[in-house]
C-alpha cells in the first residue's frame, strides 16, 4: 500500500478512536425517558412524517410534534437495517483483504466501525420501541431484529420471489467478496454511495442538536442523531479511501469482477429509485408504507375513521404537495452527489456513472404509481 494512502487510513482511524461517540450514545440511551421529551421537536420541523402534505396542514401543534418524533423513529428504523448489513459485510470484506500486505489497519478500522454500529442499533431500537409503545401500545415502524440478508430497504417494491432472489445475491456476494480483494474493496463503493445519502440528511438532523440554544438540554434523540452523524462521518471517509484509493493498489479488475461490481451499484440504484412524500430522505416505496400510515391515522393520536383515514391518505399520496416536492428534491440531490462520487471509477458502466436508473423517476411517475396502487389499497 502506498504511504500516502496508509497515512489517510491512519489519520481517519486515529481520529475516529479519539472522537468515538459510543460511550456518550450508550449513556444517553440509558437516560432516555419518553416523558421527558414528549412535548418537543427532535428534528428540524421539515423532517417530520408527512411534512408539507394535507395531513401536516390540518394537524394541531401537538400532532405535529408527534409527526416530528415519528419521523425520527421511522428514519432510524431504516438505518438499523442498513447497519445490520454493514456489520456483516465489514467482516466479509476484511476477510477479502487478509491476503494483502498492510491489511491490519483496514481491519482494525472496520472492527471499530462495527462496534459503533452495534451501539447505534441498540440506541435507535431502544428509543423507538419506547416511543411507539407509549404512543400506540404497539410497534408500527419498529420491527424485530433481522439478519444481514434481509431486503435492506425496509419498505421496498418487492414480493416473495424478489425477496428470496435478493437474499441469494447478498449471500453469494458475502461469500465471493471474502475471497476476492477487489470485490472486498468494491463493497465500500456501494457503502459509500448508501452512506452519502444518509450524510446529506443526517447533517441536517445533527444540526438541530448543535444549534439548540442549550445543547445539553436538547432532547436525547436529537443528541443521538448528532453522535451518530459524527461516527458515520468517519465511516464515510473510510469507504471513500478504500473504494477510491486502496483499490488503485490492486491489479485491474477481471471481466467477472467488473460485472459483479456493476451489478452491485445497479442494485443500489434500484434500491434508491423511489422517493417518499411520507419521509423525506429515505427512498421507500410508498405503497409498501400505506398500512403503517393507516395505523397511525386510526390511532388515538389522530382518531380518524376508516373512511377519513383513507381519504387523507388519498390526498397525501396521490396529489402533488410541498412534502412531495421536497422529497423529490432530496432524491435529485442524492443522485447528483452519487454521480460525483463514482465519476473517477473507470470500471463502471456508463449507466452506473450517470445514475440513469434513478434519473428516470419523476413526480409524474410517482403520482401515477400511487394512483394505481391506491385503488387496490
Tab-separated table of C-alpha atoms in Angstrom:
chain	number	residue	atom	x	y	z
A	1	UNK	CA	0.000	0.000	0.000
A	2	UNK	CA	1.306	3.447	-0.891
A	3	UNK	CA	2.479	5.608	2.018
A	4	UNK	CA	0.028	8.451	1.414
A	5	UNK	CA	-2.934	6.011	1.325
A	6	UNK	CA	-1.735	4.318	4.507
A	7	UNK	CA	-1.460	7.752	6.115
A	8	UNK	CA	-5.023	8.686	5.118
A	9	UNK	CA	-6.299	5.467	6.692
A	10	UNK	CA	-4.188	6.016	9.802
A	11	UNK	CA	-5.457	9.573	10.348
A	12	UNK	CA	-9.091	8.542	9.847
A	13	UNK	CA	-8.768	5.568	12.216
A	14	UNK	CA	-6.928	7.541	14.905
A	15	UNK	CA	-9.432	10.391	14.852
A	16	UNK	CA	-12.394	8.024	14.919
A	17	UNK	CA	-10.927	6.332	18.011
A	18	UNK	CA	-10.269	9.680	19.681
A	19	UNK	CA	-13.737	11.036	18.932
A	20	UNK	CA	-15.659	7.755	19.321
A	21	UNK	CA	-19.180	8.640	20.485
A	22	UNK	CA	-20.162	5.116	21.607
A	23	UNK	CA	-19.903	5.823	25.358
A	24	UNK	CA	-21.844	9.089	25.031
A	25	UNK	CA	-24.554	7.383	22.975
A	26	UNK	CA	-24.848	4.465	25.412
A	27	UNK	CA	-25.113	6.878	28.345
A	28	UNK	CA	-27.751	8.996	26.596
A	29	UNK	CA	-29.896	5.960	25.781
A	30	UNK	CA	-29.647	4.679	29.368
A	31	UNK	CA	-31.097	8.026	30.495
A	32	UNK	CA	-33.842	8.204	27.842
A	33	UNK	CA	-37.387	8.599	29.177
A	34	UNK	CA	-40.005	9.467	26.591
A	35	UNK	CA	-41.998	11.528	29.083
A	36	UNK	CA	-39.006	13.862	29.490
A	37	UNK	CA	-39.093	14.997	25.843
A	38	UNK	CA	-42.528	14.028	24.530
A	39	UNK	CA	-43.650	17.660	24.052
A	40	UNK	CA	-40.798	18.922	21.865
A	41	UNK	CA	-39.357	18.551	18.392
A	42	UNK	CA	-36.423	16.164	17.902
A	43	UNK	CA	-35.540	17.228	14.348
A	44	UNK	CA	-35.856	20.398	12.271
A	45	UNK	CA	-39.594	20.850	11.610
A	46	UNK	CA	-39.372	19.912	7.921
A	47	UNK	CA	-38.077	16.475	8.954
A	48	UNK	CA	-41.457	15.301	10.179
A	49	UNK	CA	-43.585	12.397	8.953
A	50	UNK	CA	-45.805	13.640	6.082
A	51	UNK	CA	-44.456	17.189	6.385
A	52	UNK	CA	-45.927	19.570	3.802
A	53	UNK	CA	-48.864	17.249	2.991
A	54	UNK	CA	-52.592	17.816	3.707
A	55	UNK	CA	-52.195	15.879	6.980
A	56	UNK	CA	-49.485	18.268	8.181
A	57	UNK	CA	-51.503	21.311	7.160
A	58	UNK	CA	-54.503	20.324	9.240
A	59	UNK	CA	-52.641	18.851	12.254
A	60	UNK	CA	-52.632	20.521	15.658
A	61	UNK	CA	-49.328	21.625	17.221
A	62	UNK	CA	-49.382	18.506	19.430
A	63	UNK	CA	-49.948	16.242	16.408
A	64	UNK	CA	-47.134	17.969	14.528
A	65	UNK	CA	-44.743	17.250	17.392
A	66	UNK	CA	-45.767	13.568	17.244
A	67	UNK	CA	-45.219	13.526	13.456
A	68	UNK	CA	-41.773	15.043	14.026
A	69	UNK	CA	-40.912	12.324	16.548
A	70	UNK	CA	-42.316	9.598	14.279
A	71	UNK	CA	-40.002	10.779	11.503
A	72	UNK	CA	-37.100	10.059	13.879
A	73	UNK	CA	-38.497	6.598	14.682
A	74	UNK	CA	-39.191	5.692	11.036
A	75	UNK	CA	-35.941	7.155	9.690
A	76	UNK	CA	-33.705	5.318	12.126
A	77	UNK	CA	-35.632	2.067	11.625
A	78	UNK	CA	-34.216	2.158	8.081
A	79	UNK	CA	-30.727	2.950	9.398
A	80	UNK	CA	-30.920	-0.111	11.712
A	81	UNK	CA	-31.497	-2.365	8.693
A	82	UNK	CA	-28.545	-0.833	6.833
A	83	UNK	CA	-26.222	-1.106	9.827
A	84	UNK	CA	-27.034	-4.772	10.460
A	85	UNK	CA	-25.937	-5.484	6.879
A	86	UNK	CA	-22.873	-3.253	7.311
A	87	UNK	CA	-21.628	-5.213	10.336
A	88	UNK	CA	-21.704	-8.454	8.340
A	89	UNK	CA	-20.173	-7.083	5.126
A	90	UNK	CA	-17.455	-5.246	7.078
A	91	UNK	CA	-16.291	-8.653	8.254
A	92	UNK	CA	-16.517	-10.448	4.888
A	93	UNK	CA	-14.712	-7.541	3.228
A	94	UNK	CA	-11.991	-7.625	5.879
A	95	UNK	CA	-11.544	-11.335	5.112
A	96	UNK	CA	-11.107	-10.437	1.436
A	97	UNK	CA	-8.152	-8.251	2.427
A	98	UNK	CA	-6.328	-10.867	4.533
A	99	UNK	CA	-4.026	-11.841	1.665
A	100	UNK	CA	-2.783	-8.266	1.257
A	101	UNK	CA	0.195	-6.636	2.914
A	102	UNK	CA	-0.786	-3.890	5.395
A	103	UNK	CA	-4.345	-5.247	5.705
A	104	UNK	CA	-4.378	-4.875	9.511
A	105	UNK	CA	-5.125	-1.131	9.602
A	106	UNK	CA	-8.218	-1.519	7.416
A	107	UNK	CA	-9.435	-4.460	9.518
A	108	UNK	CA	-8.878	-2.527	12.762
A	109	UNK	CA	-10.864	0.365	11.262
A	110	UNK	CA	-13.734	-1.947	10.324
A	111	UNK	CA	-13.720	-3.592	13.771
A	112	UNK	CA	-14.120	-0.174	15.408
A	113	UNK	CA	-16.884	0.782	12.990
A	114	UNK	CA	-18.774	-2.463	13.597
A	115	UNK	CA	-18.652	-1.896	17.365
A	116	UNK	CA	-20.038	1.601	16.783
A	117	UNK	CA	-22.804	0.203	14.550
A	118	UNK	CA	-23.889	-2.159	17.328
A	119	UNK	CA	-24.165	0.810	19.693
A	120	UNK	CA	-26.190	2.752	17.103
A	121	UNK	CA	-28.603	-0.142	16.554
A	122	UNK	CA	-29.152	-0.523	20.303
A	123	UNK	CA	-29.807	3.219	20.667
A	124	UNK	CA	-32.259	3.507	17.784
A	125	UNK	CA	-34.248	0.424	18.764
A	126	UNK	CA	-34.373	1.273	22.475
A	127	UNK	CA	-35.756	4.766	21.853
A	128	UNK	CA	-38.091	3.783	19.004
A	129	UNK	CA	-39.689	0.909	20.922
A	130	UNK	CA	-40.282	3.075	23.990
A	131	UNK	CA	-41.852	5.839	21.869
A	132	UNK	CA	-44.168	3.556	19.907
A	133	UNK	CA	-45.317	1.661	22.977
A	134	UNK	CA	-46.134	4.978	24.686
A	135	UNK	CA	-47.972	6.424	21.667
A	136	UNK	CA	-49.721	3.381	20.212
A	137	UNK	CA	-49.371	0.489	22.654
A	138	UNK	CA	-47.766	-1.460	19.786
A	139	UNK	CA	-44.822	-1.262	17.395
A	140	UNK	CA	-45.518	0.242	13.965
A	141	UNK	CA	-42.233	1.240	12.304
A	142	UNK	CA	-40.036	-0.776	14.678
A	143	UNK	CA	-39.527	-4.438	13.713
A	144	UNK	CA	-37.858	-7.492	15.279
A	145	UNK	CA	-34.106	-7.820	14.805
A	146	UNK	CA	-33.227	-9.178	11.374
A	147	UNK	CA	-30.282	-10.858	9.701
A	148	UNK	CA	-27.926	-9.247	7.160
A	149	UNK	CA	-29.512	-10.981	4.149
A	150	UNK	CA	-32.957	-9.417	4.533
A	151	UNK	CA	-34.018	-6.768	1.994
A	152	UNK	CA	-32.057	-3.728	3.224
A	153	UNK	CA	-34.714	-1.234	2.119
A	154	UNK	CA	-37.407	-1.748	4.760
A	155	UNK	CA	-40.349	-0.674	2.554
A	156	UNK	CA	-39.395	-1.788	-0.956
A	157	UNK	CA	-41.201	-2.624	-4.198
A	158	UNK	CA	-40.836	-6.354	-3.672
A	159	UNK	CA	-42.594	-9.707	-3.341
A	160	UNK	CA	-41.699	-13.158	-2.021
A	161	UNK	CA	-39.742	-14.132	-5.161
A	162	UNK	CA	-37.803	-10.848	-5.347
A	163	UNK	CA	-37.019	-11.050	-1.611
A	164	UNK	CA	-35.719	-14.613	-1.995
A	165	UNK	CA	-33.569	-13.647	-5.010
A	166	UNK	CA	-32.132	-10.626	-3.159
A	167	UNK	CA	-31.241	-12.882	-0.219
A	168	UNK	CA	-29.402	-15.291	-2.540
A	169	UNK	CA	-27.484	-12.402	-4.157
A	170	UNK	CA	-26.403	-10.962	-0.790
A	171	UNK	CA	-25.273	-14.385	0.461
A	172	UNK	CA	-23.308	-15.009	-2.740
A	173	UNK	CA	-21.653	-11.582	-2.616
A	174	UNK	CA	-20.639	-12.161	1.021
A	175	UNK	CA	-19.083	-15.486	0.016
A	176	UNK	CA	-17.098	-14.289	-3.013
A	177	UNK	CA	-16.022	-10.921	-1.539
A	178	UNK	CA	-14.470	-12.780	1.429
A	179	UNK	CA	-12.059	-14.348	-1.059
A	180	UNK	CA	-11.587	-11.528	-3.555
A	181	UNK	CA	-9.702	-8.352	-2.670
A	182	UNK	CA	-11.147	-6.224	-5.482
A	183	UNK	CA	-14.738	-7.116	-4.588
A	184	UNK	CA	-13.954	-6.592	-0.894
A	185	UNK	CA	-12.903	-3.028	-1.787
A	186	UNK	CA	-15.825	-2.638	-4.188
A	187	UNK	CA	-18.290	-3.222	-1.340
A	188	UNK	CA	-17.147	0.142	0.002
A	189	UNK	CA	-18.171	1.855	-3.233
A	190	UNK	CA	-21.735	0.715	-2.567
A	191	UNK	CA	-21.393	1.500	1.148
A	192	UNK	CA	-20.061	4.954	0.286
A	193	UNK	CA	-22.973	5.703	-2.045
A	194	UNK	CA	-25.519	4.494	0.512
A	195	UNK	CA	-23.823	6.460	3.305
A	196	UNK	CA	-23.677	9.575	1.127
A	197	UNK	CA	-27.451	9.953	1.077
A	198	UNK	CA	-27.543	9.426	4.843
A	199	UNK	CA	-24.829	12.041	5.249
A	200	UNK	CA	-26.905	14.649	3.378
A	201	UNK	CA	-29.931	14.147	5.660
A	202	UNK	CA	-28.144	13.345	8.912
A	203	UNK	CA	-26.067	16.513	8.705
A	204	UNK	CA	-29.347	18.475	8.891
A	205	UNK	CA	-30.649	16.278	11.718
A	206	UNK	CA	-27.421	16.703	13.693
A	207	UNK	CA	-27.579	20.491	13.242
A	208	UNK	CA	-30.777	20.540	15.295
A	209	UNK	CA	-28.743	19.495	18.340
A	210	UNK	CA	-25.754	21.716	17.519
A	211	UNK	CA	-27.924	24.805	17.043
A	212	UNK	CA	-30.070	24.166	20.135
A	213	UNK	CA	-29.960	27.180	22.467
A	214	UNK	CA	-28.822	24.839	25.270
A	215	UNK	CA	-27.341	21.683	23.635
A	216	UNK	CA	-27.041	19.850	26.955
A	217	UNK	CA	-30.779	20.336	27.498
A	218	UNK	CA	-31.640	19.130	23.979
A	219	UNK	CA	-33.891	16.045	23.740
A	220	UNK	CA	-31.893	12.812	23.915
A	221	UNK	CA	-32.975	11.589	20.431
A	222	UNK	CA	-31.520	14.810	18.972
A	223	UNK	CA	-28.243	14.099	20.811
A	224	UNK	CA	-28.250	10.541	19.436
A	225	UNK	CA	-28.712	11.937	15.893
A	226	UNK	CA	-25.634	14.123	16.433
A	227	UNK	CA	-23.487	11.336	17.933
A	228	UNK	CA	-24.478	9.024	15.089
A	229	UNK	CA	-23.641	11.597	12.414
A	230	UNK	CA	-20.202	12.165	13.935
A	231	UNK	CA	-19.388	8.428	13.881
A	232	UNK	CA	-20.773	7.983	10.371
A	233	UNK	CA	-18.600	10.825	9.048
A	234	UNK	CA	-15.545	8.661	9.734
A	235	UNK	CA	-17.258	5.605	8.233
A	236	UNK	CA	-17.878	7.585	5.044
A	237	UNK	CA	-14.209	8.613	4.966
A	238	UNK	CA	-13.025	5.004	5.237
A	239	UNK	CA	-15.478	3.908	2.488
A	240	UNK	CA	-14.037	6.583	0.215
A	241	UNK	CA	-10.374	5.783	0.947
A	242	UNK	CA	-10.864	2.030	0.410
A	243	UNK	CA	-13.040	2.324	-2.727
A	244	UNK	CA	-11.138	5.204	-4.372
A	245	UNK	CA	-7.524	4.834	-3.146
A	246	UNK	CA	-6.811	1.324	-1.817
A	247	UNK	CA	-8.397	-0.215	-4.925
A	248	UNK	CA	-5.764	1.537	-7.106
A	249	UNK	CA	-3.064	-0.600	-5.445
A	250	UNK	CA	-4.646	-3.784	-6.848
A	251	UNK	CA	-4.447	-5.429	-10.253
A	252	UNK	CA	-7.081	-4.133	-12.732
A	253	UNK	CA	-10.393	-5.993	-12.236
A	254	UNK	CA	-11.218	-9.002	-14.389
A	255	UNK	CA	-14.375	-9.055	-16.538
A	256	UNK	CA	-16.132	-11.063	-13.809
A	257	UNK	CA	-15.092	-8.620	-11.086
A	258	UNK	CA	-16.285	-5.657	-13.166
A	259	UNK	CA	-19.623	-7.403	-13.731
A	260	UNK	CA	-20.209	-8.085	-10.032
A	261	UNK	CA	-19.133	-4.545	-9.099
A	262	UNK	CA	-21.530	-3.002	-11.616
A	263	UNK	CA	-24.424	-5.249	-10.653
A	264	UNK	CA	-23.929	-4.164	-7.034
A	265	UNK	CA	-24.136	-0.491	-7.924
A	266	UNK	CA	-27.092	-1.098	-10.248
A	267	UNK	CA	-28.852	-2.764	-7.305
A	268	UNK	CA	-28.125	0.319	-5.222
A	269	UNK	CA	-29.738	2.480	-7.905
A	270	UNK	CA	-32.755	0.188	-7.842
A	271	UNK	CA	-32.978	0.488	-4.043
A	272	UNK	CA	-32.794	4.293	-4.303
A	273	UNK	CA	-35.165	4.628	-7.276
A	274	UNK	CA	-38.221	5.679	-5.276
A	275	UNK	CA	-38.848	8.717	-3.098
A	276	UNK	CA	-41.434	9.162	-0.383
A	277	UNK	CA	-43.817	12.010	0.449
A	278	UNK	CA	-44.167	10.440	3.906
A	279	UNK	CA	-40.488	10.556	4.860
A	280	UNK	CA	-38.115	12.903	3.083
A	281	UNK	CA	-34.621	11.445	2.751
A	282	UNK	CA	-35.372	7.715	2.663
A	283	UNK	CA	-36.257	6.168	-0.660
A	284	UNK	CA	-39.128	3.957	0.402
A	285	UNK	CA	-41.710	2.540	-1.991
A	286	UNK	CA	-44.805	4.318	-0.762
A	287	UNK	CA	-47.455	1.587	-1.367
A	288	UNK	CA	-45.480	-0.720	0.984
A	289	UNK	CA	-45.901	2.003	3.633
A	290	UNK	CA	-49.678	2.508	3.282
A	291	UNK	CA	-50.600	0.047	6.044
A	292	UNK	CA	-48.293	1.755	8.555
A	293	UNK	CA	-49.634	5.245	7.792
A	294	UNK	CA	-53.211	3.929	8.027
A	295	UNK	CA	-52.490	2.600	11.533
A	296	UNK	CA	-51.058	5.967	12.598
A	297	UNK	CA	-54.152	7.802	11.310
A	298	UNK	CA	-56.538	5.377	13.033
A	299	UNK	CA	-54.606	5.599	16.335
A	300	UNK	CA	-55.668	7.735	19.282
A	301	UNK	CA	-53.270	10.462	18.077
A	302	UNK	CA	-55.455	11.293	15.064
A	303	UNK	CA	-58.642	9.279	15.802
A	304	UNK	CA	-59.737	9.118	12.165
A	305	UNK	CA	-62.489	6.824	10.950
A	306	UNK	CA	-61.688	4.235	8.280
A	307	UNK	CA	-63.223	6.485	5.612
A	308	UNK	CA	-61.442	9.650	6.790
A	309	UNK	CA	-58.065	7.884	7.097
A	310	UNK	CA	-58.293	6.541	3.529
A	311	UNK	CA	-59.399	9.904	2.162
A	312	UNK	CA	-56.483	11.624	3.927
A	313	UNK	CA	-54.067	9.058	2.513
A	314	UNK	CA	-55.509	9.562	-0.987
A	315	UNK	CA	-54.865	13.310	-0.692
A	316	UNK	CA	-51.351	12.861	0.757
A	317	UNK	CA	-50.137	10.207	-1.670
A	318	UNK	CA	-51.925	10.821	-4.996
A	319	UNK	CA	-51.748	14.638	-5.141
A	320	UNK	CA	-48.767	16.932	-5.504
A	321	UNK	CA	-47.694	18.715	-2.297
A	322	UNK	CA	-44.818	20.663	-0.793
A	323	UNK	CA	-43.739	17.487	1.026
A	324	UNK	CA	-43.565	15.560	-2.254
A	325	UNK	CA	-41.572	18.360	-3.907
A	326	UNK	CA	-39.071	18.372	-1.010
A	327	UNK	CA	-38.614	14.593	-1.161
A	328	UNK	CA	-38.084	14.670	-4.925
A	329	UNK	CA	-35.548	17.470	-4.465
A	330	UNK	CA	-33.641	15.326	-1.912
A	331	UNK	CA	-33.753	12.400	-4.377
A	332	UNK	CA	-32.254	14.605	-7.124
A	333	UNK	CA	-29.587	15.979	-4.777
A	334	UNK	CA	-28.623	12.437	-3.768
A	335	UNK	CA	-28.448	11.271	-7.391
A	336	UNK	CA	-26.139	14.154	-8.358
A	337	UNK	CA	-23.867	13.524	-5.362
A	338	UNK	CA	-23.673	9.812	-6.328
A	339	UNK	CA	-22.605	10.793	-9.874
A	340	UNK	CA	-19.759	12.897	-8.469
A	341	UNK	CA	-18.768	10.116	-6.032
A	342	UNK	CA	-18.332	7.451	-8.743
A	343	UNK	CA	-17.165	9.568	-11.706
A	344	UNK	CA	-13.477	8.537	-11.433
A	345	UNK	CA	-14.146	4.781	-11.137
A	346	UNK	CA	-13.240	3.680	-14.645
A	347	UNK	CA	-14.519	0.106	-14.359
A	348	UNK	CA	-18.155	1.226	-14.028
A	349	UNK	CA	-20.767	1.015	-16.788
A	350	UNK	CA	-21.835	4.410	-18.147
A	351	UNK	CA	-25.368	3.855	-16.856
A	352	UNK	CA	-23.976	3.499	-13.326
A	353	UNK	CA	-21.798	6.585	-13.705
A	354	UNK	CA	-24.848	8.541	-14.918
A	355	UNK	CA	-27.174	7.006	-12.292
A	356	UNK	CA	-29.519	6.631	-15.270
A	357	UNK	CA	-31.999	4.352	-13.485
A	358	UNK	CA	-32.557	6.810	-10.637
A	359	UNK	CA	-32.800	9.618	-13.189
A	360	UNK	CA	-35.886	8.073	-14.817
A	361	UNK	CA	-38.071	8.669	-11.764
A	362	UNK	CA	-40.138	11.837	-11.565
A	363	UNK	CA	-43.061	13.397	-9.702
A	364	UNK	CA	-45.484	12.495	-12.512
A	365	UNK	CA	-44.285	8.870	-12.434
A	366	UNK	CA	-44.612	8.823	-8.618
A	367	UNK	CA	-48.205	10.131	-8.796
A	368	UNK	CA	-49.170	7.597	-11.477
A	369	UNK	CA	-47.752	4.771	-9.327
A	370	UNK	CA	-49.663	5.976	-6.245
A	371	UNK	CA	-52.963	6.399	-8.064
A	372	UNK	CA	-52.689	2.890	-9.450
A	373	UNK	CA	-51.575	1.305	-6.148
A	374	UNK	CA	-54.088	3.188	-4.001
A	375	UNK	CA	-57.042	1.672	-5.864
A	376	UNK	CA	-56.099	-1.791	-4.596
A	377	UNK	CA	-55.426	-0.485	-1.063
